[in-house]
Coordinates of C-alpha atoms and ligand atoms in Angstrom, one line a residue:
X1 CA -45.1 -15.6 -13.8
X2 CA -47.4 -14.6 -11.1
X3 CA -49.1 -11.3 -11.6
X4 CA -50.2 -9.0 -8.7
X5 CA -52.6 -6.4 -9.7
X6 CA -52.3 -3.7 -7.1
X7 CA -52.2 -0.2 -5.7
X8 CA -48.5 0.2 -4.5
X9 CA -49.6 2.2 -1.3
X10 CA -52.4 -0.4 -0.3
X11 CA -51.8 -2.4 2.9
X12 CA -53.8 -5.2 1.5
X13 CA -51.4 -5.4 -1.4
X14 CA -48.5 -5.0 0.8
X15 CA -49.7 -8.0 2.9
X16 CA -49.7 -10.1 -0.3
X17 CA -46.3 -8.8 -1.4
X18 CA -44.9 -9.7 2.0
X19 CA -46.3 -13.2 1.5
X20 CA -44.9 -13.6 -2.0
X21 CA -41.5 -12.5 -0.8
X22 CA -41.6 -14.8 2.2
X23 CA -42.5 -17.8 0.0
X24 CA -39.7 -16.6 -2.3
X25 CA -42.2 -16.7 -5.3
X26 CA -41.1 -14.4 -8.2
X27 CA -43.9 -12.0 -9.4
X28 CA -44.6 -9.0 -11.4
X29 CA -46.8 -6.1 -10.3
X30 CA -49.3 -4.4 -12.4
X31 CA -50.2 -1.0 -11.0
X32 CA -54.0 -0.5 -11.4
X33 CA -55.0 3.2 -12.2
X34 CA -57.6 4.2 -9.8
X35 CA -61.0 4.6 -11.6
X36 CA -60.4 3.7 -15.2
X37 CA -58.0 0.8 -14.4
X38 CA -60.7 -0.8 -12.2
X39 CA -62.9 -1.3 -15.1
X40 CA -60.1 -3.7 -16.6
X41 CA -59.7 -5.3 -13.2
X42 CA -63.6 -5.9 -12.9
X43 CA -63.3 -7.7 -16.3
X44 CA -60.5 -9.8 -15.1
X45 CA -61.9 -10.6 -11.6
X46 CA -65.5 -9.9 -11.5
X47 CA -64.9 -7.1 -8.8
X48 CA -63.1 -3.9 -8.6
X49 CA -60.8 -4.0 -5.5
X50 CA -56.9 -4.7 -5.4
X51 CA -55.1 -7.0 -4.7
X52 CA -55.9 -9.4 -7.4
X53 CA -53.5 -12.2 -8.1
X54 CA -53.3 -13.9 -11.6
X55 CA -51.4 -17.2 -11.8
X56 CA -51.7 -18.6 -15.2
X57 CA -55.5 -19.1 -15.7
X58 CA -56.2 -18.8 -12.2
X59 CA -57.5 -15.3 -10.9
X60 CA -58.0 -14.7 -7.2
X61 CA -59.3 -11.5 -5.6
X62 CA -59.0 -10.6 -1.8
X63 CA -55.9 -10.7 0.2
X64 CA -57.1 -13.5 2.5
X65 CA -58.3 -15.6 -0.3
X66 CA -54.9 -15.0 -2.1
X67 CA -53.1 -16.2 1.0
X68 CA -55.0 -19.3 1.2
X69 CA -54.6 -20.0 -2.6
X70 CA -50.8 -19.5 -2.3
X71 CA -50.5 -21.9 0.7
X72 CA -52.7 -24.5 -1.2
X73 CA -50.7 -24.1 -4.5
X74 CA -47.2 -23.5 -3.1
X75 CA -47.1 -25.3 0.3
X76 CA -43.5 -24.4 1.0
X77 CA -43.2 -22.0 3.8
X78 CA -46.9 -22.0 4.8
X79 CA -48.4 -18.8 6.3
X80 CA -51.6 -20.4 7.6
X81 CA -50.8 -22.9 10.4
X82 CA -51.9 -26.4 10.1
X83 CA -53.0 -26.7 13.8
X84 CA -56.7 -25.7 14.0
X85 CA -56.5 -23.5 17.1
X86 CA -53.5 -21.7 15.8
X87 CA -55.1 -21.2 12.4
X88 CA -58.1 -19.8 14.0
X89 CA -56.0 -17.4 16.0
X90 CA -54.0 -16.4 13.0
X91 CA -57.2 -15.6 11.1
X92 CA -58.8 -13.7 13.9
X93 CA -55.7 -11.5 14.1
X94 CA -55.7 -11.0 10.4
X95 CA -59.3 -9.9 10.6
X96 CA -58.4 -7.5 13.6
X97 CA -55.7 -6.0 11.6
X98 CA -57.9 -5.6 8.4
X99 CA -61.0 -4.3 10.2
X100 CA -59.6 -2.4 13.1
X101 CA -55.9 -1.6 12.9
X102 CA -56.0 -0.7 9.2
X103 CA -58.8 1.9 9.2
X104 CA -57.5 3.5 12.5
X105 CA -54.1 3.7 11.2
X106 CA -55.3 5.4 7.9
X107 CA -56.9 7.9 10.2
X108 CA -53.8 8.4 12.4
X109 CA -51.8 8.9 9.3
X110 CA -54.1 11.5 8.0
X111 CA -53.9 13.2 11.4
X112 CA -50.1 13.2 11.1
X113 CA -50.3 14.7 7.4
X114 CA -52.4 17.5 8.7
X115 CA -50.1 18.3 11.6
X116 CA -46.7 17.9 9.8
X117 CA -46.1 19.8 6.6
X118 CA -43.0 17.9 5.6
X119 CA -44.9 14.5 5.8
X120 CA -47.7 16.1 3.6
X121 CA -45.3 17.4 0.9
X122 CA -43.4 14.2 0.7
X123 CA -46.4 12.7 -1.0
X124 CA -46.5 15.2 -3.8
X125 CA -45.3 14.3 -7.3
X126 CA -41.6 15.4 -7.8
X127 CA -42.6 17.4 -10.7
X128 CA -44.9 19.6 -8.5
X129 CA -43.7 23.3 -8.9
X130 CA -42.0 24.5 -5.6
X131 CA -44.6 27.3 -5.5
X132 CA -47.4 24.7 -5.2
X133 CA -45.4 22.5 -2.8
X134 CA -45.1 25.6 -0.6
X135 CA -48.8 26.2 -0.8
X136 CA -49.6 22.7 0.3
X137 CA -47.2 23.0 3.3
X138 CA -48.7 26.2 4.2
X139 CA -52.3 24.9 4.3
X140 CA -52.8 25.4 8.2
X141 CA -53.4 22.1 10.0
X142 CA -56.6 23.7 11.5
X143 CA -58.0 24.0 8.0
X144 CA -57.2 20.3 7.3
X145 CA -58.8 19.4 10.6
X146 CA -61.9 21.2 9.6
X147 CA -61.9 19.6 6.2
X148 CA -61.6 16.3 7.8
X149 CA -64.5 16.9 10.1
X150 CA -67.7 15.0 9.2
X151 CA -66.0 12.3 7.0
X152 CA -64.5 10.4 9.8
X153 CA -61.1 12.4 9.9
X154 CA -61.9 15.1 12.2
X155 CA -59.7 15.8 15.4
X156 CA -62.0 13.6 17.5
X157 CA -61.9 10.9 15.1
X158 CA -58.1 10.9 15.0
X159 CA -57.9 11.0 18.8
X160 CA -60.1 7.9 19.1
X161 CA -58.2 6.2 16.4
X162 CA -55.0 6.9 18.2
X163 CA -56.2 5.6 21.5
X164 CA -57.3 2.3 19.7
X165 CA -53.9 2.1 18.0
X166 CA -52.0 2.6 21.3
X167 CA -54.0 -0.3 22.8
X168 CA -53.4 -2.5 19.9
X169 CA -49.6 -1.8 19.9
X170 CA -49.6 -2.5 23.7
X171 CA -51.3 -5.8 23.1
X172 CA -49.1 -6.8 20.4
X173 CA -45.9 -5.8 22.4
X174 CA -47.3 -8.1 25.1
X175 CA -47.5 -11.0 22.8
X176 CA -44.0 -10.3 21.4
X177 CA -42.5 -10.4 24.9
X178 CA -43.3 -14.1 24.8
X179 CA -42.5 -15.2 21.3
X180 CA -40.8 -13.9 18.1
X181 CA -44.0 -13.8 16.0
X182 CA -47.7 -13.3 16.8
X183 CA -49.0 -16.8 16.6
X184 CA -46.0 -19.2 16.6
X185 CA -42.3 -19.3 16.3
X186 CA -42.6 -18.8 12.5
X187 CA -44.3 -15.8 10.7
X188 CA -47.9 -16.4 9.7
X189 CA -50.5 -14.5 7.9
X190 CA -51.2 -12.5 11.0
X191 CA -47.6 -11.1 11.2
X192 CA -47.9 -10.2 7.5
X193 CA -51.2 -8.5 7.8
X194 CA -50.2 -6.4 10.7
X195 CA -46.7 -5.6 9.3
X196 CA -48.2 -4.6 6.1
X197 CA -50.5 -2.1 7.8
X198 CA -47.7 -0.8 10.0
X199 CA -46.3 1.3 7.1
X200 CA -49.3 3.7 7.5
X201 CA -47.8 4.4 11.1
X202 CA -44.3 4.3 10.1
X203 CA -42.9 3.8 6.6
X204 CA -39.9 1.4 6.5
X205 CA -36.6 3.0 6.4
X206 CA -35.6 1.1 3.2
X207 CA -37.3 1.2 -0.1
X208 CA -39.4 -1.9 0.1
X209 CA -42.4 -0.1 -1.2
X210 CA -42.2 2.3 -4.2
X211 CA -43.2 5.5 -2.6
X212 CA -41.8 8.9 -2.7
X213 CA -38.3 8.7 -0.9
X214 CA -39.2 11.5 1.4
X215 CA -41.7 9.1 3.2
X216 CA -39.0 6.4 4.1
X217 CA -38.6 6.2 8.0
X218 CA -41.3 8.8 8.5
X219 CA -44.2 8.0 10.8
X220 CA -47.0 9.1 13.1
X221 CA -45.4 11.0 16.1
X222 CA -46.3 9.3 19.4
X223 CA -46.7 5.9 17.8
X224 CA -43.7 5.6 15.5
X225 CA -41.2 6.9 18.2
X226 CA -42.6 6.0 21.5
X227 CA -40.2 3.9 23.6
X228 CA -43.1 1.7 24.8
X229 CA -43.7 0.3 21.4
X230 CA -40.1 -0.3 20.6
X231 CA -40.5 -4.1 20.5
X232 CA -43.2 -3.7 18.0
X233 CA -41.0 -1.7 15.6
X234 CA -38.0 -4.1 16.2
X235 CA -40.3 -7.0 15.2
X236 CA -41.7 -5.2 12.0
X237 CA -38.2 -4.1 11.0
X238 CA -36.8 -7.7 11.5
X239 CA -39.6 -9.2 9.5
X240 CA -38.9 -6.8 6.7
X241 CA -35.2 -7.2 6.9
X242 CA -35.4 -11.1 6.9
X243 CA -38.1 -11.6 4.2
X244 CA -39.1 -8.6 2.3
X245 CA -37.2 -7.8 -0.9
X246 CA -35.8 -4.2 -1.2
X247 CA -36.9 -2.7 -4.7
X248 CA -34.0 -2.9 -7.0
X249 CA -35.4 -0.3 -9.6
X250 CA -34.7 3.3 -9.7
X251 CA -36.5 5.6 -7.2
X252 CA -40.1 6.3 -7.8
X253 CA -40.5 9.2 -10.2
X254 CA -43.0 10.6 -7.8
X255 CA -44.4 12.7 -10.9
X256 CA -45.4 9.4 -12.6
X257 CA -48.7 8.7 -11.0
X258 CA -51.0 9.2 -8.1
X259 CA -50.1 7.7 -4.8
X260 CA -53.3 6.0 -3.7
X261 CA -53.4 5.4 0.1
X262 CA -56.6 3.3 0.4
X263 CA -58.6 5.9 2.3
X264 CA -62.3 4.8 2.0
Ligands
GSH1 N1 -61.0 -7.4 1.6 C1 -60.2 -7.0 0.6 C2 -60.2 -5.5 0.7 C3 -59.4 -4.8 -0.4 C4 -59.5 -3.3 -0.5 O1 -60.2 -2.7 0.3 N2 -58.9 -2.8 -1.4 C5 -58.9 -1.3 -1.6 C6 -57.4 -0.7 -1.7 S1 -56.7 -0.6 0.0 C7 -59.4 -1.0 -2.9 O2 -59.2 -1.6 -3.9 N3 -60.2 0.1 -3.0 C8 -60.7 0.7 -4.3 C9 -62.2 0.5 -4.4 O3 -62.7 0.0 -3.3 O4 -62.6 0.9 -5.3 C10 -58.8 -7.6 0.6 O5 -58.5 -8.2 1.8 O6 -58.1 -7.8 -0.2

């Protein structure tokens, strides 16, 4: 059985989970404990980042390398187009997703956490005493803004990130007005990369990802609910409904471990 060594809340891991589900390949996830678990990951893969895919004796790190490996090994339902121009475009879009949409989406999500106490407390373990939850939701947004300043998450950084995301969503909606998926009539790696990242802007309403239930359907105000991006969310939700498996296990015991949202 394929093993995916992952952080549940990482968008790179979500990209790979989307691809595995699309290809209808059964797999088990191994949740890596940030820090100590990465030592074991290093022993396994020679580097410390997730996702890492283990398929028998084969160990592959990096979401793009994993996608390529999966297409080569399991060619049914390819995610990389055979046509050279389409393949190039697909990889460019994936890179744009990873290098621009991803980091900016994380900033926008942090901005939303700082402004919306309920969003913030939804991330806390269920076992957190109510008094502490109250304290977290009482931390003024201004203070969080101040704390964010200087590490790339200050109000100006979040404003710039939001502007970049607005442009990105507008561009994507323009493409989606012409065709059902970003590169061709079938979903490709580009679709899965951008759909995976989109959870930072709006968590899917269903439990596809094992995150605290309070996050489901929540998103960054102005991006998650603006009518001009509706076709983006329709595309994202359709992709999930058509291809992603809803989790069958019990809801996440949110006290069971840290939620690591890959904020570098
Ligand atoms: N290029 C890699 C990036 C993977 C990555 O940045 N993973 C993050 C999680 S979102 C990670 O493992 N961070 C932990 C660390 O760098 O120590 C890919 O596409 O898989």
